[in-house]
Amino acid sequence: MRIVFMGTPSYATTILEALLQHSDIDVVLLITQEDKPVGRKQVLTPPHTKAWLLEHDLHVEIYQPKSLRGDEAHAKIAALKPDFIVVAAYGQILPKAILDIAPCINLHASLLPKYRGASPIQSTLLANETFAGVTSMLMEEGLDTGAMLGFSYLKIEPKHTSTLLFDALATLAAKLTVVTLENFHSTSPLTQISANATHCKKIKKEDGLVSFEQSAQAIVTRFKALSPWPGLFLESGLKLLELEYNDENENALGGVIQAIKPEGIMLTCKKGSLLLKTLQPISKNAMSAVDYIRGKRLNIGDTLV
């Protein structure tokens, strides 16, 4: 079967790799976002899917349109006569003209109809869900509203950060994509019940702001969901790069240094405490929390900020 694949980050690359390894699947085109300047030096950097194809010298045509709206994109895709268009974290809404070329199958990283939208994995962690998963679905003009074709899920473990969960779900999505394509014509699509739907917004920098007036558990939850980006930071700009949950004890004040250990500092929250291991002050390199408080001449009983 002939496949046009649309995807941008590493999540999509894992799915693309599975498609390319399948003997009955011919990926005739990769559509991905434009190269973008990255980092302080603004180095022009290709999307992960494109970089992976080039690194492995795989001869799949790459197309990076600014927009899918217009005659050029439609004509290019239609001329290839794909059997399916497979979409995974592409980053643009598909217009109706593209949706009408062939069945469009999206691999959305949530158990729909929960967490439609831009940040399903982070939102799943922020909500302290027990399970996370991937849904294969037929695309329509609505955002993640199409009929569902299949599911794959896993139990969320204490070790799961958004990065680890992205990788785990990408592996599930790759297997689910192949199964969905192989069984497409014998599958009865399941209509989503919109009354059960939830929506998640795009993650922004300010979502990483935390305070020790929050509970230790709430901070750890946000740390798992929002690392590595935007990460967690205090009002002062101090970044919390590495931390662990300690206990649930009630405290009179948050932000007080309880103990200093070789591996980090014990710090109170309004409820519970944290072990802070690595911090990063504004415009400085990351450092151990112990070195940070020594530099600030702070000791047990002092407040961190």
PDB file of C-alpha atoms in Angstrom:
ATOM      1  CA  MET A   1       0.000   0.000   0.000  1.00  0.00           C
ATOM      2  CA  ARG A   2       1.130   3.540  -0.802  1.00  0.00           C
ATOM      3  CA  ILE A   3       1.468   5.881   2.167  1.00  0.00           C
ATOM      4  CA  VAL A   4       1.975   9.617   2.443  1.00  0.00           C
ATOM      5  CA  PHE A   5       3.323  10.220   5.947  1.00  0.00           C
ATOM      6  CA  MET A   6       2.996  13.522   7.820  1.00  0.00           C
ATOM      7  CA  GLY A   7       4.972  14.006  11.028  1.00  0.00           C
ATOM      8  CA  THR A   8       7.586  16.171  12.679  1.00  0.00           C
ATOM      9  CA  PRO A   9       9.044  15.164  16.118  1.00  0.00           C
ATOM     10  CA  SER A  10      10.731  11.959  17.330  1.00  0.00           C
ATOM     11  CA  TYR A  11       7.306  10.472  18.179  1.00  0.00           C
ATOM     12  CA  ALA A  12       6.535  10.577  14.450  1.00  0.00           C
ATOM     13  CA  THR A  13       9.965   9.221  13.510  1.00  0.00           C
ATOM     14  CA  THR A  14       9.339   6.030  15.493  1.00  0.00           C
ATOM     15  CA  ILE A  15       6.119   5.470  13.546  1.00  0.00           C
ATOM     16  CA  LEU A  16       7.775   6.311  10.221  1.00  0.00           C
ATOM     17  CA  GLU A  17      10.531   3.789  10.920  1.00  0.00           C
ATOM     18  CA  ALA A  18       7.967   1.026  11.522  1.00  0.00           C
ATOM     19  CA  LEU A  19       6.219   1.820   8.239  1.00  0.00           C
ATOM     20  CA  LEU A  20       9.473   1.763   6.281  1.00  0.00           C
ATOM     21  CA  GLN A  21      10.368  -1.641   7.736  1.00  0.00           C
ATOM     22  CA  HIS A  22       7.081  -3.222   6.589  1.00  0.00           C
ATOM     23  CA  SER A  23       7.392  -5.110   3.308  1.00  0.00           C
ATOM     24  CA  ASP A  24       3.841  -4.321   2.163  1.00  0.00           C
ATOM     25  CA  ILE A  25       4.051  -0.578   2.848  1.00  0.00           C
ATOM     26  CA  ASP A  26       5.593   1.938   0.483  1.00  0.00           C
ATOM     27  CA  VAL A  27       6.115   5.387   1.992  1.00  0.00           C
ATOM     28  CA  VAL A  28       6.067   7.600  -1.095  1.00  0.00           C
ATOM     29  CA  LEU A  29       6.382  11.002   0.621  1.00  0.00           C
ATOM     30  CA  LEU A  30       7.270  12.538   3.979  1.00  0.00           C
ATOM     31  CA  ILE A  31       5.559  15.835   4.702  1.00  0.00           C
ATOM     32  CA  THR A  32       7.015  17.698   7.650  1.00  0.00           C
ATOM     33  CA  GLN A  33       7.434  21.208   9.012  1.00  0.00           C
ATOM     34  CA  GLU A  34       9.994  23.661   7.662  1.00  0.00           C
ATOM     35  CA  ASP A  35      13.533  23.758   9.055  1.00  0.00           C
ATOM     36  CA  LYS A  36      13.673  26.202  11.982  1.00  0.00           C
ATOM     37  CA  PRO A  37      16.406  28.199  13.743  1.00  0.00           C
ATOM     38  CA  VAL A  38      17.264  26.608  17.097  1.00  0.00           C
ATOM     39  CA  GLY A  39      19.274  27.703  20.118  1.00  0.00           C
ATOM     40  CA  ARG A  40      21.160  30.863  20.940  1.00  0.00           C
ATOM     41  CA  LYS A  41      23.006  30.798  17.634  1.00  0.00           C
ATOM     42  CA  GLN A  42      19.738  30.190  15.750  1.00  0.00           C
ATOM     43  CA  VAL A  43      21.180  27.307  13.741  1.00  0.00           C
ATOM     44  CA  LEU A  44      18.762  26.231  10.990  1.00  0.00           C
ATOM     45  CA  THR A  45      17.697  22.741  12.079  1.00  0.00           C
ATOM     46  CA  PRO A  46      15.545  20.171  10.245  1.00  0.00           C
ATOM     47  CA  PRO A  47      12.599  18.411  11.921  1.00  0.00           C
ATOM     48  CA  HIS A  48      13.417  15.088  13.559  1.00  0.00           C
ATOM     49  CA  THR A  49      11.712  13.009  10.863  1.00  0.00           C
ATOM     50  CA  LYS A  50      13.655  14.695   8.055  1.00  0.00           C
ATOM     51  CA  ALA A  51      16.972  14.505   9.921  1.00  0.00           C
ATOM     52  CA  TRP A  52      16.433  10.787  10.581  1.00  0.00           C
ATOM     53  CA  LEU A  53      15.702  10.040   6.914  1.00  0.00           C
ATOM     54  CA  LEU A  54      18.785  11.914   5.755  1.00  0.00           C
ATOM     55  CA  GLU A  55      20.993  10.339   8.415  1.00  0.00           C
ATOM     56  CA  HIS A  56      19.976   6.855   7.298  1.00  0.00           C
ATOM     57  CA  ASP A  57      20.188   7.750   3.600  1.00  0.00           C
ATOM     58  CA  LEU A  58      16.637   6.566   2.969  1.00  0.00           C
ATOM     59  CA  HIS A  59      15.312   7.584  -0.390  1.00  0.00           C
ATOM     60  CA  VAL A  60      11.932   8.985   0.534  1.00  0.00           C
ATOM     61  CA  GLU A  61      10.937  12.313  -0.979  1.00  0.00           C
ATOM     62  CA  ILE A  62      10.654  15.079   1.628  1.00  0.00           C
ATOM     63  CA  TYR A  63       8.190  17.954   1.282  1.00  0.00           C
ATOM     64  CA  GLN A  64       8.130  20.905   3.695  1.00  0.00           C
ATOM     65  CA  PRO A  65       5.303  23.254   2.708  1.00  0.00           C
ATOM     66  CA  LYS A  66       4.680  26.405   4.707  1.00  0.00           C
ATOM     67  CA  SER A  67       0.975  25.561   4.511  1.00  0.00           C
ATOM     68  CA  LEU A  68      -1.168  22.714   3.223  1.00  0.00           C
ATOM     69  CA  ARG A  69      -3.791  25.169   2.046  1.00  0.00           C
ATOM     70  CA  GLY A  70      -3.539  25.912  -1.644  1.00  0.00           C
ATOM     71  CA  ASP A  71      -3.261  24.079  -4.910  1.00  0.00           C
ATOM     72  CA  GLU A  72       0.417  23.111  -4.734  1.00  0.00           C
ATOM     73  CA  ALA A  73       0.221  20.813  -1.709  1.00  0.00           C
ATOM     74  CA  HIS A  74      -3.031  19.248  -2.887  1.00  0.00           C
ATOM     75  CA  ALA A  75      -1.698  18.572  -6.375  1.00  0.00           C
ATOM     76  CA  LYS A  76       1.553  17.071  -5.081  1.00  0.00           C
ATOM     77  CA  ILE A  77      -0.182  14.639  -2.726  1.00  0.00           C
ATOM     78  CA  ALA A  78      -3.009  13.719  -5.111  1.00  0.00           C
ATOM     79  CA  ALA A  79      -0.565  12.964  -7.935  1.00  0.00           C
ATOM     80  CA  LEU A  80       1.022  10.227  -5.817  1.00  0.00           C
ATOM     81  CA  LYS A  81      -2.325   8.408  -5.511  1.00  0.00           C
ATOM     82  CA  PRO A  82      -1.792   7.291  -1.889  1.00  0.00           C
ATOM     83  CA  ASP A  83      -3.947   4.578  -0.358  1.00  0.00           C
ATOM     84  CA  PHE A  84      -3.660   6.298   3.028  1.00  0.00           C
ATOM     85  CA  ILE A  85      -2.311   9.475   4.565  1.00  0.00           C
ATOM     86  CA  VAL A  86      -0.858   8.735   8.009  1.00  0.00           C
ATOM     87  CA  VAL A  87      -0.451  11.681  10.384  1.00  0.00           C
ATOM     88  CA  ALA A  88       1.479  11.775  13.667  1.00  0.00           C
ATOM     89  CA  ALA A  89       2.201  15.064  15.436  1.00  0.00           C
ATOM     90  CA  TYR A  90       2.542  16.914  12.140  1.00  0.00           C
ATOM     91  CA  GLY A  91       1.763  20.356  13.537  1.00  0.00           C
ATOM     92  CA  GLN A  92      -0.784  21.704  11.058  1.00  0.00           C
ATOM     93  CA  ILE A  93      -4.511  21.257  10.574  1.00  0.00           C
ATOM     94  CA  LEU A  94      -5.301  19.354   7.392  1.00  0.00           C
ATOM     95  CA  PRO A  95      -7.745  21.197   5.113  1.00  0.00           C
ATOM     96  CA  LYS A  96     -10.743  19.343   3.682  1.00  0.00           C
ATOM     97  CA  ALA A  97      -9.173  19.165   0.237  1.00  0.00           C
ATOM     98  CA  ILE A  98      -6.320  17.065   1.642  1.00  0.00           C
ATOM     99  CA  LEU A  99      -8.647  14.964   3.805  1.00  0.00           C
ATOM    100  CA  ASP A 100     -10.610  14.041   0.667  1.00  0.00           C
ATOM    101  CA  ILE A 101      -7.596  12.624  -1.226  1.00  0.00           C
ATOM    102  CA  ALA A 102      -7.422   9.358   0.767  1.00  0.00           C
ATOM    103  CA  PRO A 103      -8.372   8.052   4.218  1.00  0.00           C
ATOM    104  CA  CYS A 104      -6.356  10.118   6.700  1.00  0.00           C
ATOM    105  CA  ILE A 105      -5.360   8.252   9.860  1.00  0.00           C
ATOM    106  CA  ASN A 106      -4.032  10.127  12.865  1.00  0.00           C
ATOM    107  CA  LEU A 107      -2.095   8.570  15.746  1.00  0.00           C
ATOM    108  CA  HIS A 108      -3.105  10.738  18.698  1.00  0.00           C
ATOM    109  CA  ALA A 109      -1.220  10.238  21.977  1.00  0.00           C
ATOM    110  CA  SER A 110      -4.211   9.917  24.288  1.00  0.00           C
ATOM    111  CA  LEU A 111      -7.120   7.592  24.901  1.00  0.00           C
ATOM    112  CA  LEU A 112      -9.744   9.588  23.066  1.00  0.00           C
ATOM    113  CA  PRO A 113     -12.064  11.315  23.566  1.00  0.00           C
ATOM    114  CA  LYS A 114      -9.945  12.440  26.545  1.00  0.00           C
ATOM    115  CA  TYR A 115      -7.220  15.004  25.901  1.00  0.00           C
ATOM    116  CA  ARG A 116      -7.977  16.154  22.418  1.00  0.00           C
ATOM    117  CA  GLY A 117      -5.589  18.906  21.407  1.00  0.00           C
ATOM    118  CA  ALA A 118      -1.948  19.931  21.521  1.00  0.00           C
ATOM    119  CA  SER A 119      -0.520  18.474  24.759  1.00  0.00           C
ATOM    120  CA  PRO A 120      -2.103  15.060  25.437  1.00  0.00           C
ATOM    121  CA  ILE A 121       0.908  13.435  27.095  1.00  0.00           C
ATOM    122  CA  GLN A 122       1.682  16.340  29.419  1.00  0.00           C
ATOM    123  CA  SER A 123      -2.020  16.695  30.256  1.00  0.00           C
ATOM    124  CA  THR A 124      -2.317  12.993  31.046  1.00  0.00           C
ATOM    125  CA  LEU A 125       0.534  13.306  33.561  1.00  0.00           C
ATOM    126  CA  LEU A 126      -0.781  16.566  35.042  1.00  0.00           C
ATOM    127  CA  ALA A 127      -4.111  14.859  35.712  1.00  0.00           C
ATOM    128  CA  ASN A 128      -2.389  11.943  37.513  1.00  0.00           C
ATOM    129  CA  GLU A 129      -4.076   9.433  35.248  1.00  0.00           C
ATOM    130  CA  THR A 130      -3.490   5.734  35.865  1.00  0.00           C
ATOM    131  CA  PHE A 131      -3.179   4.861  32.176  1.00  0.00           C
ATOM    132  CA  ALA A 132      -1.858   6.575  29.056  1.00  0.00           C
ATOM    133  CA  GLY A 133      -2.345   5.477  25.496  1.00  0.00           C
ATOM    134  CA  VAL A 134      -2.606   6.075  21.780  1.00  0.00           C
ATOM    135  CA  THR A 135      -5.675   6.177  19.550  1.00  0.00           C
ATOM    136  CA  SER A 136      -5.705   5.630  15.801  1.00  0.00           C
ATOM    137  CA  MET A 137      -8.551   7.602  14.274  1.00  0.00           C
ATOM    138  CA  LEU A 138      -9.990   8.779  11.002  1.00  0.00           C
ATOM    139  CA  MET A 139      -9.356  12.469  10.558  1.00  0.00           C
ATOM    140  CA  GLU A 140     -12.078  14.988   9.845  1.00  0.00           C
ATOM    141  CA  GLU A 141     -12.209  18.770   9.950  1.00  0.00           C
ATOM    142  CA  GLY A 142     -12.676  18.879  13.739  1.00  0.00           C
ATOM    143  CA  LEU A 143      -9.674  18.718  16.102  1.00  0.00           C
ATOM    144  CA  ASP A 144      -9.188  15.053  17.106  1.00  0.00           C
ATOM    145  CA  THR A 145     -12.923  14.392  16.748  1.00  0.00           C
ATOM    146  CA  GLY A 146     -12.878  11.621  14.120  1.00  0.00           C
ATOM    147  CA  ALA A 147     -14.099   8.056  14.486  1.00  0.00           C
ATOM    148  CA  MET A 148     -11.681   5.762  16.327  1.00  0.00           C
ATOM    149  CA  LEU A 149     -10.050   2.733  14.702  1.00  0.00           C
ATOM    150  CA  GLY A 150      -7.921   1.282  17.469  1.00  0.00           C
ATOM    151  CA  PHE A 151      -6.282   1.786  20.867  1.00  0.00           C
ATOM    152  CA  SER A 152      -3.104   0.825  22.659  1.00  0.00           C
ATOM    153  CA  TYR A 153      -2.340   1.705  26.269  1.00  0.00           C
ATOM    154  CA  LEU A 154       0.051   1.263  29.178  1.00  0.00           C
ATOM    155  CA  LYS A 155       0.053   1.802  32.941  1.00  0.00           C
ATOM    156  CA  ILE A 156       1.801   4.985  34.021  1.00  0.00           C
ATOM    157  CA  GLU A 157       4.744   4.175  36.298  1.00  0.00           C
ATOM    158  CA  PRO A 158       6.266   6.465  38.951  1.00  0.00           C
ATOM    159  CA  LYS A 159       9.380   6.784  36.762  1.00  0.00           C
ATOM    160  CA  HIS A 160       7.430   8.221  33.817  1.00  0.00           C
ATOM    161  CA  THR A 161       8.296  11.779  32.855  1.00  0.00           C
ATOM    162  CA  SER A 162       6.831  13.285  29.692  1.00  0.00           C
ATOM    163  CA  THR A 163      10.041  12.342  27.826  1.00  0.00           C
ATOM    164  CA  LEU A 164       9.875   8.684  28.865  1.00  0.00           C
ATOM    165  CA  LEU A 165       6.151   8.552  28.173  1.00  0.00           C
ATOM    166  CA  PHE A 166       6.626  10.106  24.721  1.00  0.00           C
ATOM    167  CA  ASP A 167       9.091   7.335  23.876  1.00  0.00           C
ATOM    168  CA  ALA A 168       6.904   4.552  25.290  1.00  0.00           C
ATOM    169  CA  LEU A 169       3.786   5.801  23.498  1.00  0.00           C
ATOM    170  CA  ALA A 170       5.681   6.251  20.244  1.00  0.00           C
ATOM    171  CA  THR A 171       6.561   2.549  20.334  1.00  0.00           C
ATOM    172  CA  LEU A 172       2.911   1.660  20.966  1.00  0.00           C
ATOM    173  CA  ALA A 173       1.798   4.034  18.203  1.00  0.00           C
ATOM    174  CA  ALA A 174       4.186   2.468  15.689  1.00  0.00           C
ATOM    175  CA  LYS A 175       2.721  -1.002  16.270  1.00  0.00           C
ATOM    176  CA  LEU A 176      -0.831   0.354  16.293  1.00  0.00           C
ATOM    177  CA  THR A 177      -0.290   2.141  12.967  1.00  0.00           C
ATOM    178  CA  VAL A 178       0.672  -1.059  11.202  1.00  0.00           C
ATOM    179  CA  VAL A 179      -2.219  -2.998  12.754  1.00  0.00           C
ATOM    180  CA  THR A 180      -4.676  -0.244  11.807  1.00  0.00           C
ATOM    181  CA  LEU A 181      -3.516  -0.158   8.190  1.00  0.00           C
ATOM    182  CA  GLU A 182      -3.513  -3.947   7.828  1.00  0.00           C
ATOM    183  CA  ASN A 183      -7.046  -4.243   9.225  1.00  0.00           C
ATOM    184  CA  PHE A 184      -8.520  -0.999   7.942  1.00  0.00           C
ATOM    185  CA  HIS A 185     -11.095  -2.509   5.583  1.00  0.00           C
ATOM    186  CA  SER A 186     -12.397  -4.953   8.211  1.00  0.00           C
ATOM    187  CA  THR A 187     -12.568  -2.397  11.055  1.00  0.00           C
ATOM    188  CA  SER A 188     -15.795  -0.679  12.081  1.00  0.00           C
ATOM    189  CA  PRO A 189     -14.901   2.890  13.145  1.00  0.00           C
ATOM    190  CA  LEU A 190     -16.209   3.872  16.581  1.00  0.00           C
ATOM    191  CA  THR A 191     -17.748   7.329  16.839  1.00  0.00           C
ATOM    192  CA  GLN A 192     -16.438   9.451  19.690  1.00  0.00           C
ATOM    193  CA  ILE A 193     -18.897  10.589  22.359  1.00  0.00           C
ATOM    194  CA  SER A 194     -18.192  14.301  22.475  1.00  0.00           C
ATOM    195  CA  ALA A 195     -19.884  14.678  25.867  1.00  0.00           C
ATOM    196  CA  ASN A 196     -16.964  12.686  27.332  1.00  0.00           C
ATOM    197  CA  ALA A 197     -14.305  14.747  25.580  1.00  0.00           C
ATOM    198  CA  THR A 198     -11.673  16.879  27.275  1.00  0.00           C
ATOM    199  CA  HIS A 199      -9.365  19.362  25.583  1.00  0.00           C
ATOM    200  CA  CYS A 200      -5.758  20.283  26.322  1.00  0.00           C
ATOM    201  CA  LYS A 201      -4.051  23.501  25.378  1.00  0.00           C
ATOM    202  CA  LYS A 202      -0.581  24.061  24.001  1.00  0.00           C
ATOM    203  CA  ILE A 203       2.032  24.145  26.776  1.00  0.00           C
ATOM    204  CA  LYS A 204       3.520  27.605  27.347  1.00  0.00           C
ATOM    205  CA  LYS A 205       6.638  28.816  29.130  1.00  0.00           C
ATOM    206  CA  GLU A 206       4.636  30.246  32.036  1.00  0.00           C
ATOM    207  CA  ASP A 207       3.166  26.819  32.813  1.00  0.00           C
ATOM    208  CA  GLY A 208       6.482  25.950  34.453  1.00  0.00           C
ATOM    209  CA  LEU A 209       6.153  28.550  37.226  1.00  0.00           C
ATOM    210  CA  VAL A 210       5.828  26.926  40.672  1.00  0.00           C
ATOM    211  CA  SER A 211       5.936  28.004  44.293  1.00  0.00           C
ATOM    212  CA  PHE A 212       6.818  26.159  47.495  1.00  0.00           C
ATOM    213  CA  GLU A 213       3.409  27.277  48.771  1.00  0.00           C
ATOM    214  CA  GLN A 214       2.141  24.420  46.589  1.00  0.00           C
ATOM    215  CA  SER A 215       2.258  20.837  47.838  1.00  0.00           C
ATOM    216  CA  ALA A 216       5.353  18.730  47.197  1.00  0.00           C
ATOM    217  CA  GLN A 217       3.202  16.244  45.290  1.00  0.00           C
ATOM    218  CA  ALA A 218       1.826  18.951  42.989  1.00  0.00           C
ATOM    219  CA  ILE A 219       5.338  20.177  42.204  1.00  0.00           C
ATOM    220  CA  VAL A 220       6.599  16.671  41.444  1.00  0.00           C
ATOM    221  CA  THR A 221       3.603  16.072  39.173  1.00  0.00           C
ATOM    222  CA  ARG A 222       4.375  19.252  37.240  1.00  0.00           C
ATOM    223  CA  PHE A 223       8.052  18.341  37.100  1.00  0.00           C
ATOM    224  CA  LYS A 224       7.267  14.991  35.470  1.00  0.00           C
ATOM    225  CA  ALA A 225       4.823  16.543  33.006  1.00  0.00           C
ATOM    226  CA  LEU A 226       6.791  19.640  32.034  1.00  0.00           C
ATOM    227  CA  SER A 227      10.376  18.375  31.829  1.00  0.00           C
ATOM    228  CA  PRO A 228      12.432  19.082  29.809  1.00  0.00           C
ATOM    229  CA  TRP A 229      10.355  21.996  28.471  1.00  0.00           C
ATOM    230  CA  PRO A 230       9.383  24.435  29.832  1.00  0.00           C
ATOM    231  CA  GLY A 231      10.763  22.847  33.002  1.00  0.00           C
ATOM    232  CA  LEU A 232      10.045  24.201  36.477  1.00  0.00           C
ATOM    233  CA  PHE A 233      11.194  27.564  37.764  1.00  0.00           C
ATOM    234  CA  LEU A 234      10.481  29.933  40.658  1.00  0.00           C
ATOM    235  CA  GLU A 235       9.346  33.547  40.527  1.00  0.00           C
ATOM    236  CA  SER A 236      13.028  34.516  40.947  1.00  0.00           C
ATOM    237  CA  GLY A 237      13.902  32.628  37.754  1.00  0.00           C
ATOM    238  CA  LEU A 238      15.738  29.834  39.588  1.00  0.00           C
ATOM    239  CA  LYS A 239      15.234  26.602  37.632  1.00  0.00           C
ATOM    240  CA  LEU A 240      14.562  23.287  39.393  1.00  0.00           C
ATOM    241  CA  LEU A 241      16.385  20.782  37.199  1.00  0.00           C
ATOM    242  CA  GLU A 242      16.384  17.678  39.377  1.00  0.00           C
ATOM    243  CA  LEU A 243      14.188  16.871  42.368  1.00  0.00           C
ATOM    244  CA  GLU A 244      12.468  14.058  44.229  1.00  0.00           C
ATOM    245  CA  TYR A 245       9.391  13.756  46.385  1.00  0.00           C
ATOM    246  CA  ASN A 246      10.122  13.222  50.092  1.00  0.00           C
ATOM    247  CA  ASP A 247       7.064  13.290  52.403  1.00  0.00           C
ATOM    248  CA  GLU A 248       3.564  14.660  53.006  1.00  0.00           C
ATOM    249  CA  ASN A 249       4.033  16.401  56.356  1.00  0.00           C
ATOM    250  CA  GLU A 250       2.285  19.712  56.943  1.00  0.00           C
ATOM    251  CA  ASN A 251       4.669  22.669  57.286  1.00  0.00           C
ATOM    252  CA  ALA A 252       4.206  26.188  58.628  1.00  0.00           C
ATOM    253  CA  LEU A 253       6.310  27.679  55.840  1.00  0.00           C
ATOM    254  CA  GLY A 254       7.296  26.577  52.359  1.00  0.00           C
ATOM    255  CA  GLY A 255      10.814  26.977  50.992  1.00  0.00           C
ATOM    256  CA  VAL A 256      12.697  26.331  54.251  1.00  0.00           C
ATOM    257  CA  ILE A 257      15.901  24.262  54.174  1.00  0.00           C
ATOM    258  CA  GLN A 258      15.326  21.255  56.468  1.00  0.00           C
ATOM    259  CA  ALA A 259      18.508  19.316  55.905  1.00  0.00           C
ATOM    260  CA  ILE A 260      21.640  19.284  53.782  1.00  0.00           C
ATOM    261  CA  LYS A 261      22.709  15.930  52.365  1.00  0.00           C
ATOM    262  CA  PRO A 262      25.476  14.923  49.947  1.00  0.00           C
ATOM    263  CA  GLU A 263      22.885  14.341  47.202  1.00  0.00           C
ATOM    264  CA  GLY A 264      20.920  17.563  47.755  1.00  0.00           C
ATOM    265  CA  ILE A 265      18.910  19.714  50.137  1.00  0.00           C
ATOM    266  CA  MET A 266      15.645  18.875  51.858  1.00  0.00           C
ATOM    267  CA  LEU A 267      13.187  21.745  51.376  1.00  0.00           C
ATOM    268  CA  THR A 268       9.720  22.258  52.827  1.00  0.00           C
ATOM    269  CA  CYS A 269       6.606  22.893  50.811  1.00  0.00           C
ATOM    270  CA  LYS A 270       3.329  24.040  52.372  1.00  0.00           C
ATOM    271  CA  LYS A 271       2.463  20.348  52.407  1.00  0.00           C
ATOM    272  CA  GLY A 272       5.269  17.841  52.182  1.00  0.00           C
ATOM    273  CA  SER A 273       8.917  18.301  51.287  1.00  0.00           C
ATOM    274  CA  LEU A 274      11.270  17.817  48.354  1.00  0.00           C
ATOM    275  CA  LEU A 275      14.827  16.735  47.855  1.00  0.00           C
ATOM    276  CA  LEU A 276      16.316  19.320  45.479  1.00  0.00           C
ATOM    277  CA  LYS A 277      19.367  17.961  43.670  1.00  0.00           C
ATOM    278  CA  THR A 278      20.212  20.297  40.779  1.00  0.00           C
ATOM    279  CA  LEU A 279      19.393  23.987  40.279  1.00  0.00           C
ATOM    280  CA  GLN A 280      20.184  26.609  37.661  1.00  0.00           C
ATOM    281  CA  PRO A 281      20.304  30.325  38.490  1.00  0.00           C
ATOM    282  CA  ILE A 282      19.474  32.869  35.779  1.00  0.00           C
ATOM    283  CA  SER A 283      22.255  33.164  33.146  1.00  0.00           C
ATOM    284  CA  LYS A 284      24.414  30.580  34.912  1.00  0.00           C
ATOM    285  CA  ASN A 285      25.231  26.927  34.437  1.00  0.00           C
ATOM    286  CA  ALA A 286      23.431  24.158  36.279  1.00  0.00           C
ATOM    287  CA  MET A 287      24.894  23.310  39.688  1.00  0.00           C
ATOM    288  CA  SER A 288      24.197  21.050  42.621  1.00  0.00           C
ATOM    289  CA  ALA A 289      21.672  22.432  45.093  1.00  0.00           C
ATOM    290  CA  VAL A 290      24.287  22.079  47.845  1.00  0.00           C
ATOM    291  CA  ASP A 291      26.765  24.264  45.929  1.00  0.00           C
ATOM    292  CA  TYR A 292      24.009  26.775  45.263  1.00  0.00           C
ATOM    293  CA  ILE A 293      23.116  27.308  48.935  1.00  0.00           C
ATOM    294  CA  ARG A 294      26.791  27.422  49.886  1.00  0.00           C
ATOM    295  CA  GLY A 295      27.295  30.213  47.369  1.00  0.00           C
ATOM    296  CA  LYS A 296      24.324  32.045  48.865  1.00  0.00           C
ATOM    297  CA  ARG A 297      25.579  31.295  52.429  1.00  0.00           C
ATOM    298  CA  LEU A 298      22.319  29.618  53.323  1.00  0.00           C
ATOM    299  CA  ASN A 299      21.982  26.967  55.995  1.00  0.00           C
ATOM    300  CA  ILE A 300      19.383  24.780  57.705  1.00  0.00           C
ATOM    301  CA  GLY A 301      16.415  26.935  58.764  1.00  0.00           C
ATOM    302  CA  ASP A 302      16.960  29.553  56.030  1.00  0.00           C
ATOM    303  CA  THR A 303      14.549  30.021  53.138  1.00  0.00           C
ATOM    304  CA  LEU A 304      15.798  29.192  49.675  1.00  0.00           C
ATOM    305  CA  VAL A 305      14.298  32.304  48.071  1.00  0.00           C
TER     306      VAL A 305
END
